[in-house]
Coordinates of C-alpha atoms and ligand atoms in Angstrom, one line a residue:
M197 CA 0.0 0.2 -0.1
T198 CA 1.5 3.3 -1.2
A199 CA 1.1 6.9 -0.2
L200 CA -1.8 9.2 -1.8
D201 CA -0.8 10.1 -5.3
L202 CA 0.4 14.0 -5.1
S203 CA -2.0 14.9 -7.6
S204 CA -5.0 13.5 -5.3
P205 CA -6.8 16.5 -3.5
V206 CA -6.8 16.7 0.0
A207 CA -9.4 18.3 2.5
V208 CA -8.8 20.0 5.5
V209 CA -12.0 20.7 7.5
G210 CA -11.6 23.2 10.3
T211 CA -9.1 25.8 9.5
G212 CA -8.1 26.9 13.1
T213 CA -4.4 26.4 14.4
M214 CA -4.2 22.8 13.4
G215 CA -6.3 22.8 10.2
Q216 CA -3.9 25.5 8.7
G217 CA -0.9 23.8 9.9
I218 CA -2.0 20.5 8.3
A219 CA -3.0 22.1 5.4
Q220 CA 0.4 23.8 4.6
V221 CA 1.8 20.4 4.9
A222 CA -0.2 18.8 2.5
L223 CA 0.2 21.7 0.2
V224 CA 4.1 22.0 0.4
A225 CA 4.2 18.2 0.0
G226 CA 2.6 18.7 -3.5
H227 CA -1.2 18.0 -3.2
P228 CA -4.1 20.1 -4.2
V229 CA -5.9 21.4 -1.0
R230 CA -9.2 22.6 -0.2
L231 CA -10.0 24.3 2.9
Y232 CA -13.7 24.2 4.7
D233 CA -14.8 25.7 7.9
A234 CA -18.0 26.3 9.3
V235 CA -17.5 30.0 9.9
P236 CA -18.0 32.1 6.8
G237 CA -14.7 33.9 5.6
Q238 CA -12.4 31.5 7.9
A239 CA -11.4 29.4 5.1
R240 CA -10.4 32.3 2.9
Q241 CA -8.5 33.8 5.9
A242 CA -6.9 30.7 6.6
A243 CA -5.7 30.3 3.0
D244 CA -4.1 34.0 3.4
A245 CA -2.6 32.9 6.6
I246 CA -1.1 29.9 4.9
G247 CA 0.0 32.2 1.9
A248 CA 2.1 34.4 4.1
R249 CA 3.5 31.6 5.8
L250 CA 4.8 30.5 2.6
D251 CA 5.9 34.0 1.9
R252 CA 8.2 33.8 4.8
L253 CA 9.7 30.4 3.9
V254 CA 10.6 31.9 0.7
E255 CA 12.4 34.9 2.4
K256 CA 14.0 32.2 4.6
E257 CA 15.1 30.6 1.4
R258 CA 13.4 27.1 2.6
L259 CA 10.9 27.3 -0.4
T260 CA 11.8 28.6 -4.0
A261 CA 9.2 31.5 -5.3
T262 CA 8.2 29.0 -8.1
D263 CA 7.2 26.5 -5.4
R264 CA 5.5 29.1 -3.6
D265 CA 3.6 30.3 -6.6
A266 CA 2.6 26.7 -7.4
A267 CA 1.3 25.8 -3.9
R268 CA -0.6 28.8 -3.7
S269 CA -2.3 28.0 -6.9
R270 CA -3.1 24.4 -5.7
L271 CA -4.8 26.0 -2.3
R272 CA -8.6 26.4 -2.7
P273 CA -10.9 27.8 0.5
V274 CA -14.4 26.7 -0.3
G275 CA -17.8 27.6 1.0
E276 CA -19.7 24.4 0.9
L277 CA -18.8 21.1 2.4
A278 CA -20.0 19.8 -1.0
A279 CA -17.2 21.3 -2.8
L280 CA -15.1 18.5 -1.0
A281 CA -16.5 15.5 -3.4
G282 CA -13.5 14.3 -5.4
C283 CA -11.1 14.5 -2.5
S284 CA -8.9 11.3 -1.7
L285 CA -8.2 12.4 1.9
V286 CA -10.1 14.5 4.3
V287 CA -8.5 15.6 7.5
E288 CA -10.8 17.1 10.1
A289 CA -9.3 19.4 12.7
V290 CA -12.7 20.9 14.1
V291 CA -13.7 21.8 17.8
E292 CA -13.0 18.9 20.3
R293 CA -16.5 17.8 20.5
L294 CA -17.6 14.1 19.6
D295 CA -21.0 15.1 18.5
V296 CA -19.7 17.9 16.2
K297 CA -17.0 15.4 14.8
Q298 CA -19.5 12.5 14.2
E299 CA -22.1 14.9 12.5
L300 CA -19.4 16.3 10.3
F301 CA -18.2 12.9 9.1
R302 CA -21.6 11.4 8.5
A303 CA -22.2 14.5 6.4
L304 CA -19.0 14.1 4.7
E305 CA -19.7 10.3 3.8
D306 CA -22.6 11.5 1.5
I307 CA -20.3 13.7 -0.2
V308 CA -17.0 12.0 -0.9
S309 CA -16.4 8.7 -2.9
D310 CA -16.2 5.4 -1.2
D311 CA -12.6 5.0 -1.5
C312 CA -11.9 8.5 0.1
L313 CA -9.7 8.2 3.3
L314 CA -11.2 10.4 6.4
A315 CA -9.1 11.4 9.1
T316 CA -9.4 13.0 12.6
N317 CA -6.8 15.0 14.4
T318 CA -8.6 14.8 17.6
S319 CA -6.0 14.5 20.4
S320 CA -8.1 13.1 23.1
L321 CA -11.4 11.8 21.8
S322 CA -11.8 8.3 20.9
V323 CA -11.2 7.4 17.0
T324 CA -13.5 4.4 17.4
A325 CA -16.2 6.6 18.8
I326 CA -15.9 9.2 16.1
G327 CA -15.9 6.4 13.5
G328 CA -18.7 4.6 15.1
A329 CA -21.0 7.4 13.6
L330 CA -19.8 6.1 9.9
R331 CA -21.4 3.6 7.4
M332 CA -18.0 2.7 6.5
P333 CA -15.7 2.9 9.5
G334 CA -13.0 1.1 8.2
R335 CA -11.6 3.8 6.1
F336 CA -11.5 6.1 9.0
V337 CA -8.3 6.8 10.9
G338 CA -6.5 9.3 13.6
L339 CA -3.8 11.2 12.0
H340 CA -2.8 13.3 15.5
F341 CA -0.3 16.0 14.3
F342 CA 1.5 18.0 16.9
N343 CA 1.7 21.7 17.0
P344 CA 3.0 23.6 15.1
A345 CA 2.2 20.8 12.5
P346 CA 4.7 22.3 9.7
L347 CA 7.6 22.1 12.3
L348 CA 6.9 18.9 14.3
P349 CA 7.9 15.8 12.5
L350 CA 5.9 13.4 14.8
V351 CA 2.3 12.1 13.5
E352 CA 0.5 9.4 15.4
V353 CA -1.6 7.2 13.0
V354 CA -4.3 5.9 15.1
S355 CA -6.1 2.8 14.3
G356 CA -9.8 2.5 15.9
F357 CA -11.4 -0.6 16.2
A358 CA -13.0 -0.6 12.9
T359 CA -9.9 0.9 10.9
D360 CA -8.8 -1.4 8.3
V361 CA -5.5 -2.3 7.7
T362 CA -5.0 -0.7 4.3
S363 CA -6.5 2.5 5.4
A364 CA -4.2 2.9 8.3
T365 CA -1.2 1.9 6.2
R366 CA -2.1 4.3 3.6
A367 CA -2.3 7.0 6.2
Y368 CA 1.1 6.2 7.6
E369 CA 2.7 6.1 4.0
T370 CA 1.1 9.5 3.3
A371 CA 2.4 11.2 6.4
R372 CA 5.9 9.8 5.5
A373 CA 5.6 11.3 2.1
W374 CA 4.9 14.3 3.5
G375 CA 8.3 14.5 5.3
K376 CA 6.8 13.5 8.8
T377 CA 7.8 10.6 11.0
P378 CA 4.8 8.4 11.5
V379 CA 4.2 6.1 14.5
A380 CA 1.4 3.6 14.5
S381 CA -0.7 3.6 17.7
A382 CA -3.9 1.9 18.8
D383 CA -6.8 3.9 19.8
T384 CA -6.2 4.3 23.5
P385 CA -6.6 7.5 26.0
G386 CA -4.1 9.8 24.9
F387 CA -2.6 7.4 22.2
I388 CA 1.1 7.1 22.7
V389 CA 2.3 10.6 23.7
N390 CA -0.4 12.1 25.7
R391 CA -0.8 8.9 27.8
I392 CA 2.9 8.1 28.6
A393 CA 3.9 11.7 29.2
R394 CA 1.2 12.4 31.8
P395 CA 3.7 11.7 34.9
F396 CA 6.1 14.3 33.8
Y397 CA 3.5 17.0 34.5
A398 CA 1.9 15.1 37.4
E399 CA 5.0 14.4 39.3
A400 CA 6.5 17.9 39.2
F401 CA 3.0 19.2 40.5
A402 CA 3.0 16.5 43.1
V403 CA 6.5 17.4 44.3
Y404 CA 5.2 21.0 44.7
E405 CA 2.0 20.2 46.5
S406 CA 3.8 18.4 49.2
Q407 CA 5.9 21.4 49.4
G408 CA 9.0 19.4 48.3
A409 CA 10.3 22.5 45.9
D410 CA 9.1 25.5 44.5
P411 CA 8.4 25.5 40.6
A412 CA 11.5 27.3 39.6
T413 CA 13.6 24.7 41.3
V414 CA 11.5 21.6 39.9
D415 CA 12.0 23.0 36.5
A416 CA 15.9 23.6 36.9
V417 CA 16.2 20.0 38.2
L418 CA 14.3 18.7 35.4
R419 CA 16.3 20.5 32.8
E420 CA 19.8 20.6 34.2
S421 CA 19.8 17.1 35.8
G422 CA 17.1 15.3 33.8
G423 CA 18.1 16.6 30.5
F424 CA 14.5 17.5 29.8
R425 CA 14.2 20.5 27.3
M426 CA 11.7 22.3 29.5
G427 CA 10.7 22.0 33.0
A428 CA 7.1 21.0 33.7
F429 CA 6.0 24.3 35.2
E430 CA 7.5 26.3 32.3
L431 CA 6.3 24.0 29.6
T432 CA 2.5 24.0 30.9
D433 CA 2.9 27.7 31.0
L434 CA 3.6 27.5 27.3
I435 CA 0.9 24.8 26.5
G436 CA -1.7 26.7 28.5
Q437 CA -2.8 25.1 31.9
D438 CA -6.4 25.0 30.6
V439 CA -5.3 22.9 27.4
N440 CA -2.7 20.8 29.6
E441 CA -5.4 20.1 32.4
S442 CA -8.0 19.3 30.1
V443 CA -5.7 16.5 28.2
T444 CA -4.9 15.2 31.5
H445 CA -8.8 15.2 32.8
S446 CA -9.5 13.5 29.6
V447 CA -7.0 10.5 29.8
W448 CA -8.0 10.2 33.6
R449 CA -11.7 9.8 32.7
S450 CA -11.0 7.6 29.7
F451 CA -9.0 5.4 32.1
F452 CA -12.2 4.9 34.4
Q453 CA -10.4 7.5 37.2
D454 CA -7.4 5.2 37.1
V455 CA -5.4 6.6 40.1
R456 CA -2.1 6.8 38.3
F457 CA -3.5 9.6 36.1
T458 CA -5.2 11.6 38.9
P459 CA -5.2 15.3 37.9
S460 CA -3.4 18.0 40.1
L461 CA -5.3 20.1 42.5
A462 CA -2.7 22.7 42.3
Q463 CA -3.2 22.9 38.6
R464 CA -7.1 23.2 39.0
R465 CA -6.6 26.1 41.2
L466 CA -4.4 27.9 38.9
V467 CA -7.1 27.3 36.1
E468 CA -9.6 28.3 38.3
S469 CA -7.9 31.7 38.9
G470 CA -7.5 32.3 35.4
R471 CA -3.7 32.0 35.3
L472 CA -3.4 30.0 32.3
G473 CA 0.2 30.8 31.4
R474 CA 1.9 32.7 28.8
K475 CA -1.2 33.4 27.0
T476 CA -2.9 35.3 30.1
G477 CA 0.4 36.8 31.2
R478 CA 0.5 34.6 34.2
G479 CA 0.5 30.9 35.0
W480 CA 3.1 29.2 37.5
Y481 CA 5.5 32.0 36.6
D482 CA 4.6 35.9 36.1
Y483 CA 5.2 37.0 32.5
A484 CA 4.1 40.9 33.0
D485 CA 6.9 43.4 31.7
G486 CA 9.5 43.6 34.3
A487 CA 8.6 40.6 36.1
E488 CA 11.5 38.7 37.6
R489 CA 11.7 35.0 37.2
P490 CA 12.4 33.3 40.3
E491 CA 15.6 31.7 40.8
P492 CA 15.9 27.8 41.6
H493 CA 17.3 26.9 45.0
T494 CA 21.1 26.6 44.7
A495 CA 23.1 25.9 47.8
E496 CA 25.5 28.0 49.1
P497 CA 29.4 27.0 48.8
A498 CA 30.4 23.8 51.3
E499 CA 33.6 22.2 52.0
P500 CA 34.1 19.1 49.9
P501 CA 34.9 16.0 52.0
A502 CA 38.4 14.6 52.0
Y503 CA 37.4 11.1 51.1
V504 CA 34.4 9.1 50.4
I505 CA 33.7 5.2 50.9
A506 CA 31.9 3.7 48.3
E507 CA 29.9 0.9 49.2
G508 CA 28.4 -1.6 46.6
D509 CA 27.5 -1.1 43.1
L510 CA 26.1 2.5 42.4
G511 CA 24.1 1.4 39.4
P512 CA 23.2 4.2 37.0
A513 CA 25.3 6.7 39.3
A514 CA 28.4 4.5 38.7
E515 CA 30.0 7.3 36.7
L516 CA 30.1 9.5 39.8
L517 CA 33.2 7.6 41.5
A518 CA 35.4 8.4 38.3
L519 CA 34.1 12.3 38.8
I520 CA 35.0 12.2 42.2
R521 CA 38.4 10.9 41.6
E522 CA 38.9 13.7 38.7
A523 CA 37.9 16.1 41.5
G524 CA 41.0 15.0 43.4
I525 CA 38.6 13.4 46.3
E526 CA 39.9 10.1 47.4
V527 CA 37.4 7.1 46.7
R528 CA 37.9 4.1 49.1
E529 CA 36.0 1.2 47.8
R530 CA 34.5 -1.2 50.1
D531 CA 32.7 -4.5 49.1
E532 CA 29.4 -4.5 50.9
D533 CA 26.1 -6.5 49.8
N534 CA 23.7 -5.1 52.0
G535 CA 23.6 -1.7 49.9
T536 CA 24.8 0.6 47.5
R537 CA 25.8 4.2 48.8
L538 CA 28.8 6.5 49.5
V539 CA 29.7 7.0 52.9
L540 CA 30.8 10.3 54.0
P541 CA 33.7 11.0 56.5
G542 CA 31.1 11.9 59.4
G543 CA 29.5 8.7 58.9
G544 CA 26.5 10.0 57.0
Q545 CA 25.4 8.4 53.8
L546 CA 24.9 9.4 50.3
V547 CA 22.2 7.5 48.6
L548 CA 20.8 7.4 44.9
A549 CA 17.0 8.3 44.8
D550 CA 15.3 4.9 45.5
G551 CA 11.8 5.8 46.2
Q552 CA 12.4 5.4 49.9
A553 CA 12.4 8.5 52.2
S554 CA 15.2 9.8 54.2
V555 CA 13.4 10.0 57.3
E556 CA 13.5 6.1 57.3
F557 CA 16.9 6.0 57.9
L558 CA 19.9 7.2 60.0
D559 CA 21.5 10.1 58.6
V560 CA 21.0 9.9 55.0
V561 CA 20.9 12.4 52.1
Y562 CA 19.6 11.4 48.7
F563 CA 20.8 12.6 45.3
D564 CA 18.5 12.6 42.3
L565 CA 19.1 10.8 39.1
A566 CA 20.9 12.5 36.4
L567 CA 20.6 11.7 32.7
D568 CA 24.5 12.2 32.4
Y569 CA 26.5 12.8 35.9
R570 CA 29.3 14.3 33.9
T571 CA 27.6 16.7 31.9
A572 CA 24.6 17.7 34.3
P573 CA 25.3 21.1 35.6
R574 CA 22.6 20.4 38.8
V575 CA 22.0 18.0 40.9
A576 CA 19.3 17.7 43.5
L577 CA 19.6 16.6 47.2
S578 CA 17.0 15.5 49.7
H579 CA 17.1 15.1 53.2
C580 CA 14.7 15.1 56.4
R581 CA 15.1 17.1 59.5
D582 CA 16.7 14.3 61.2
T583 CA 19.7 14.3 58.8
S584 CA 22.7 15.8 60.5
A585 CA 24.2 19.3 59.1
R586 CA 27.5 17.9 58.7
T587 CA 26.1 15.3 56.3
V588 CA 23.9 17.7 54.2
A589 CA 27.2 19.9 54.2
E590 CA 29.7 17.1 53.2
A591 CA 27.1 15.8 50.3
T592 CA 26.6 19.6 48.9
G593 CA 30.4 20.1 48.9
L594 CA 31.0 16.8 47.3
F595 CA 28.7 17.9 44.2
Q596 CA 30.0 21.2 44.2
A597 CA 33.6 19.9 43.9
L598 CA 32.4 18.0 40.8
G599 CA 31.3 21.6 39.4
K600 CA 27.7 21.1 40.1
K601 CA 25.0 23.4 41.3
V602 CA 23.4 21.9 44.1
S603 CA 19.4 22.2 44.9
V604 CA 18.2 21.1 48.3
I605 CA 14.6 19.9 48.5
G606 CA 12.6 18.3 51.0
D607 CA 12.1 14.8 52.1
V608 CA 10.8 13.7 48.9
P609 CA 10.6 9.8 48.0
G610 CA 11.9 9.3 44.7
M611 CA 12.9 12.9 44.2
I612 CA 12.2 14.7 41.0
V613 CA 14.0 13.3 38.0
A614 CA 14.0 9.5 39.5
R615 CA 10.3 9.4 40.0
T616 CA 9.4 11.0 36.8
V617 CA 11.5 8.8 34.8
A618 CA 10.4 5.5 36.7
R619 CA 6.8 6.4 36.0
I620 CA 7.2 7.4 32.3
I621 CA 9.2 3.8 32.0
D622 CA 6.1 2.3 33.6
L623 CA 3.6 3.7 31.6
A624 CA 5.7 3.3 28.3
V625 CA 6.3 -0.6 29.3
D626 CA 2.5 -1.2 30.1
A627 CA 1.4 0.6 26.8
V628 CA 3.7 -1.6 24.8
A629 CA 2.3 -4.7 26.6
K630 CA -1.3 -3.6 25.9
G631 CA -0.6 -3.3 22.2
V632 CA -0.8 0.5 21.8
A633 CA 2.6 0.8 20.0
T634 CA 5.9 -1.0 19.4
E635 CA 9.0 0.0 21.7
E636 CA 10.6 1.6 19.0
D637 CA 7.5 3.8 17.9
V638 CA 7.1 4.7 21.5
D639 CA 10.8 6.0 21.8
T640 CA 10.3 7.8 18.7
A641 CA 7.0 9.5 19.8
M642 CA 8.5 10.5 22.9
R643 CA 11.6 11.9 21.7
L644 CA 10.0 13.8 18.8
G645 CA 6.5 14.7 20.2
V646 CA 7.8 15.9 23.5
N647 CA 11.4 16.3 23.1
Y648 CA 12.5 13.8 25.6
P649 CA 16.2 13.3 25.8
L650 CA 15.8 9.5 25.8
G651 CA 13.1 7.4 24.7
P652 CA 11.7 5.3 27.8
F653 CA 13.1 2.3 26.4
E654 CA 16.3 3.6 25.8
W655 CA 16.4 5.2 29.2
S656 CA 15.4 1.8 30.9
R657 CA 18.1 0.0 29.2
R658 CA 20.7 2.5 30.3
L659 CA 19.3 2.4 34.0
G660 CA 18.5 -1.5 34.0
R661 CA 15.5 -3.2 33.3
G662 CA 14.7 -3.5 36.9
W663 CA 15.4 0.0 38.2
A664 CA 12.0 1.5 37.6
G665 CA 9.9 -1.2 39.3
D666 CA 12.3 -1.3 42.0
L667 CA 12.0 2.2 42.7
L668 CA 8.0 2.1 42.4
E669 CA 7.7 -0.6 44.8
E670 CA 9.2 1.4 47.3
M671 CA 7.1 4.6 46.5
H672 CA 4.2 2.2 46.6
E673 CA 4.9 1.2 50.0
I674 CA 5.0 4.4 51.4
D675 CA 2.1 5.6 49.4
P676 CA -0.3 2.8 48.6
S677 CA -3.1 4.7 46.9
G678 CA -1.9 2.8 43.6
R679 CA -0.6 5.9 42.0
Y680 CA 2.9 4.5 42.1
A681 CA 1.8 0.7 41.9
P682 CA 4.2 -0.7 39.3
S683 CA 2.5 -2.4 36.4
L684 CA 2.4 -6.1 35.9
A685 CA 3.9 -5.5 32.7
L686 CA 6.7 -3.5 34.0
Y687 CA 7.3 -6.6 36.7
Q688 CA 7.4 -8.8 33.6
Y689 CA 9.6 -6.7 31.5
A690 CA 12.2 -6.5 34.4
C691 CA 12.0 -10.6 34.8
A692 CA 12.4 -11.2 31.1
T693 CA 16.2 -10.7 30.9
P694 CA 18.9 -10.6 33.8
D695 CA 18.8 -7.4 35.6
K696 CA 21.9 -5.8 34.4
R697 CA 22.6 -2.3 32.9
E698 CA 22.3 -2.5 29.1
D699 CA 24.5 0.5 28.2
T700 CA 23.6 1.4 24.8
A701 CA 25.9 4.5 24.6
Ligands
LIG1089 N1 -4.1 23.2 19.3 C1 -3.2 22.1 19.4 O1 -2.3 21.9 20.0 C2 -3.7 20.7 18.8 C3 -2.5 19.6 18.9 C4 -3.2 18.6 18.2 C5 -4.5 18.1 18.0 N2 -5.3 19.4 18.0 C6 -6.7 18.7 17.7 O2 -7.0 19.6 16.6 C7 -8.4 20.0 16.6 C8 -8.4 21.7 16.3 O3 -7.9 22.1 17.3 P1 -7.3 23.7 16.9 O4 -6.5 24.1 18.2 O5 -6.7 23.7 15.5 O6 -8.5 24.4 16.9 P2 -9.1 26.0 16.5 O7 -10.1 26.3 17.5 O8 -8.1 26.8 16.4 O9 -9.8 25.4 15.2 C9 -11.1 24.8 15.1 C10 -11.6 25.5 13.8 O10 -13.0 24.6 13.3 C11 -14.1 25.3 12.9 N3 -15.0 24.3 13.1 C12 -15.7 24.2 14.4 N4 -16.6 23.2 13.9 C13 -16.8 23.1 12.8 C14 -17.6 22.3 11.9 N5 -18.5 21.6 12.5 N6 -17.2 22.3 10.6 C15 -16.0 22.9 10.1 N7 -15.4 23.8 11.0 C16 -15.7 23.7 12.2 C17 -14.0 26.4 13.8 O11 -14.4 27.5 13.0 C18 -12.1 26.8 13.7 O12 -11.8 27.7 12.8 C19 -9.3 19.3 17.9 O13 -9.8 18.4 17.6 C20 -7.8 19.5 18.8 O14 -8.0 18.4 19.8 C21 -5.1 20.3 18.5

């Protein structure tokens, strides 16, 4: 099954933000494109806006003037749905309402030929439910583009229960012919990206709600230690708190209020107060002219310890030993089979976040997971009130001697990066086990759809297959609400091969 022929006309219905972007992609790829919108004049305005964007591409020398002129001549706004007869593909990007979409596709079926492919760009409705209204639901598929569609490469090609393989394959190949990177997804709440990405926001908000750290500190740790492009607070301010919250609610409701997808009370209050993010001038942060961006917590300089005693295998943090030696601090290695930690000269312990709280132990400071300890500019530490000042100072001085900024947060089990990554891995493994997508497509989707530095499976191979499950089990013990309960799929995944780090670097 091949992609649609470039001479085949493509229709875009609903010419707002997404419709315009999708139309531009199909147009630049070479198709004749027809635009239709329910609001009179909107399709014409959209055509003008697309034309202006093509002009900018010519200015930036990404499109020749000849190609722009040819593209413009292929673009046709129409005033009637009936004018879409003869199209080979209709992509719908109207308002996110099931009844509106169903009614639209029912009307379209009476207009287009039986071999016309029908696609929805819905981000949160069930493709199966929309297609359920159709006489021929086999030719109905989800084509989920990301905003801005001309720039972001990912397209989730979603098969509903009734979608036939030839239609899904044709949609997939067409997206690829348009220069996109398609991934195949089953029809599941949130598809791939919006399902697996939920903990990225939820865990950051949970740390904040538990008074563990303020937004600026959480964001800095996610960026500078976790390697994420943006922190969860600044990213949701960019997306819009209302938009982000509505996706979270939709996924949570669609999973029958599964506790693992519980929305955040703090975000609810933010939305209720009208602080929707950049678009309203205020969200988690203040965007008013001259408003100062709060600084993340960064510890004052502390004396590094003269030596550390390394006990056991530090697992994902093993690289630290080389860094400590390079910083001129002696590392004494001691074989221990009852734990993995760094023992400081004062007797306190430094342990990689493992899902336990430091209050459970005598004199422990936890340090957070980093994507790469060598290059991470910041590392977070957590401790409880009983941790001695000497241990906190020695732990702080140690990481500072490695050239890191140190953010000290509250006694947060699983800290910030570690609990976020563990939950993302769990949801990814669970999704693959439930047939949502392949491991490879999940990794591609998370890297391209939300810019994660590594796909969840790549990350898991680096950390060791058992790492996420071990951490979540500890967290589940402390918080038995089910939010952190590792999935059965994660358990099976961890058991499938020996628990060793499969360093792919
Ligand atoms: N904005 C995003 O980031 C994003 C990303 C991926 C998917 N989506 C999905 O894309 C779809 C469109 O979102 P958007 O952000 O472009 O919305 P938008 O509000 O910018 O545009 C929607 C357009 O649809 C038109 N419309 C409404 N009902 C119609 C109908 N019955 N027939 C024809 N036109 C109709 C409206 O007049 C409007 O121009 C939604 O399903 C949304 O979930 C949005």
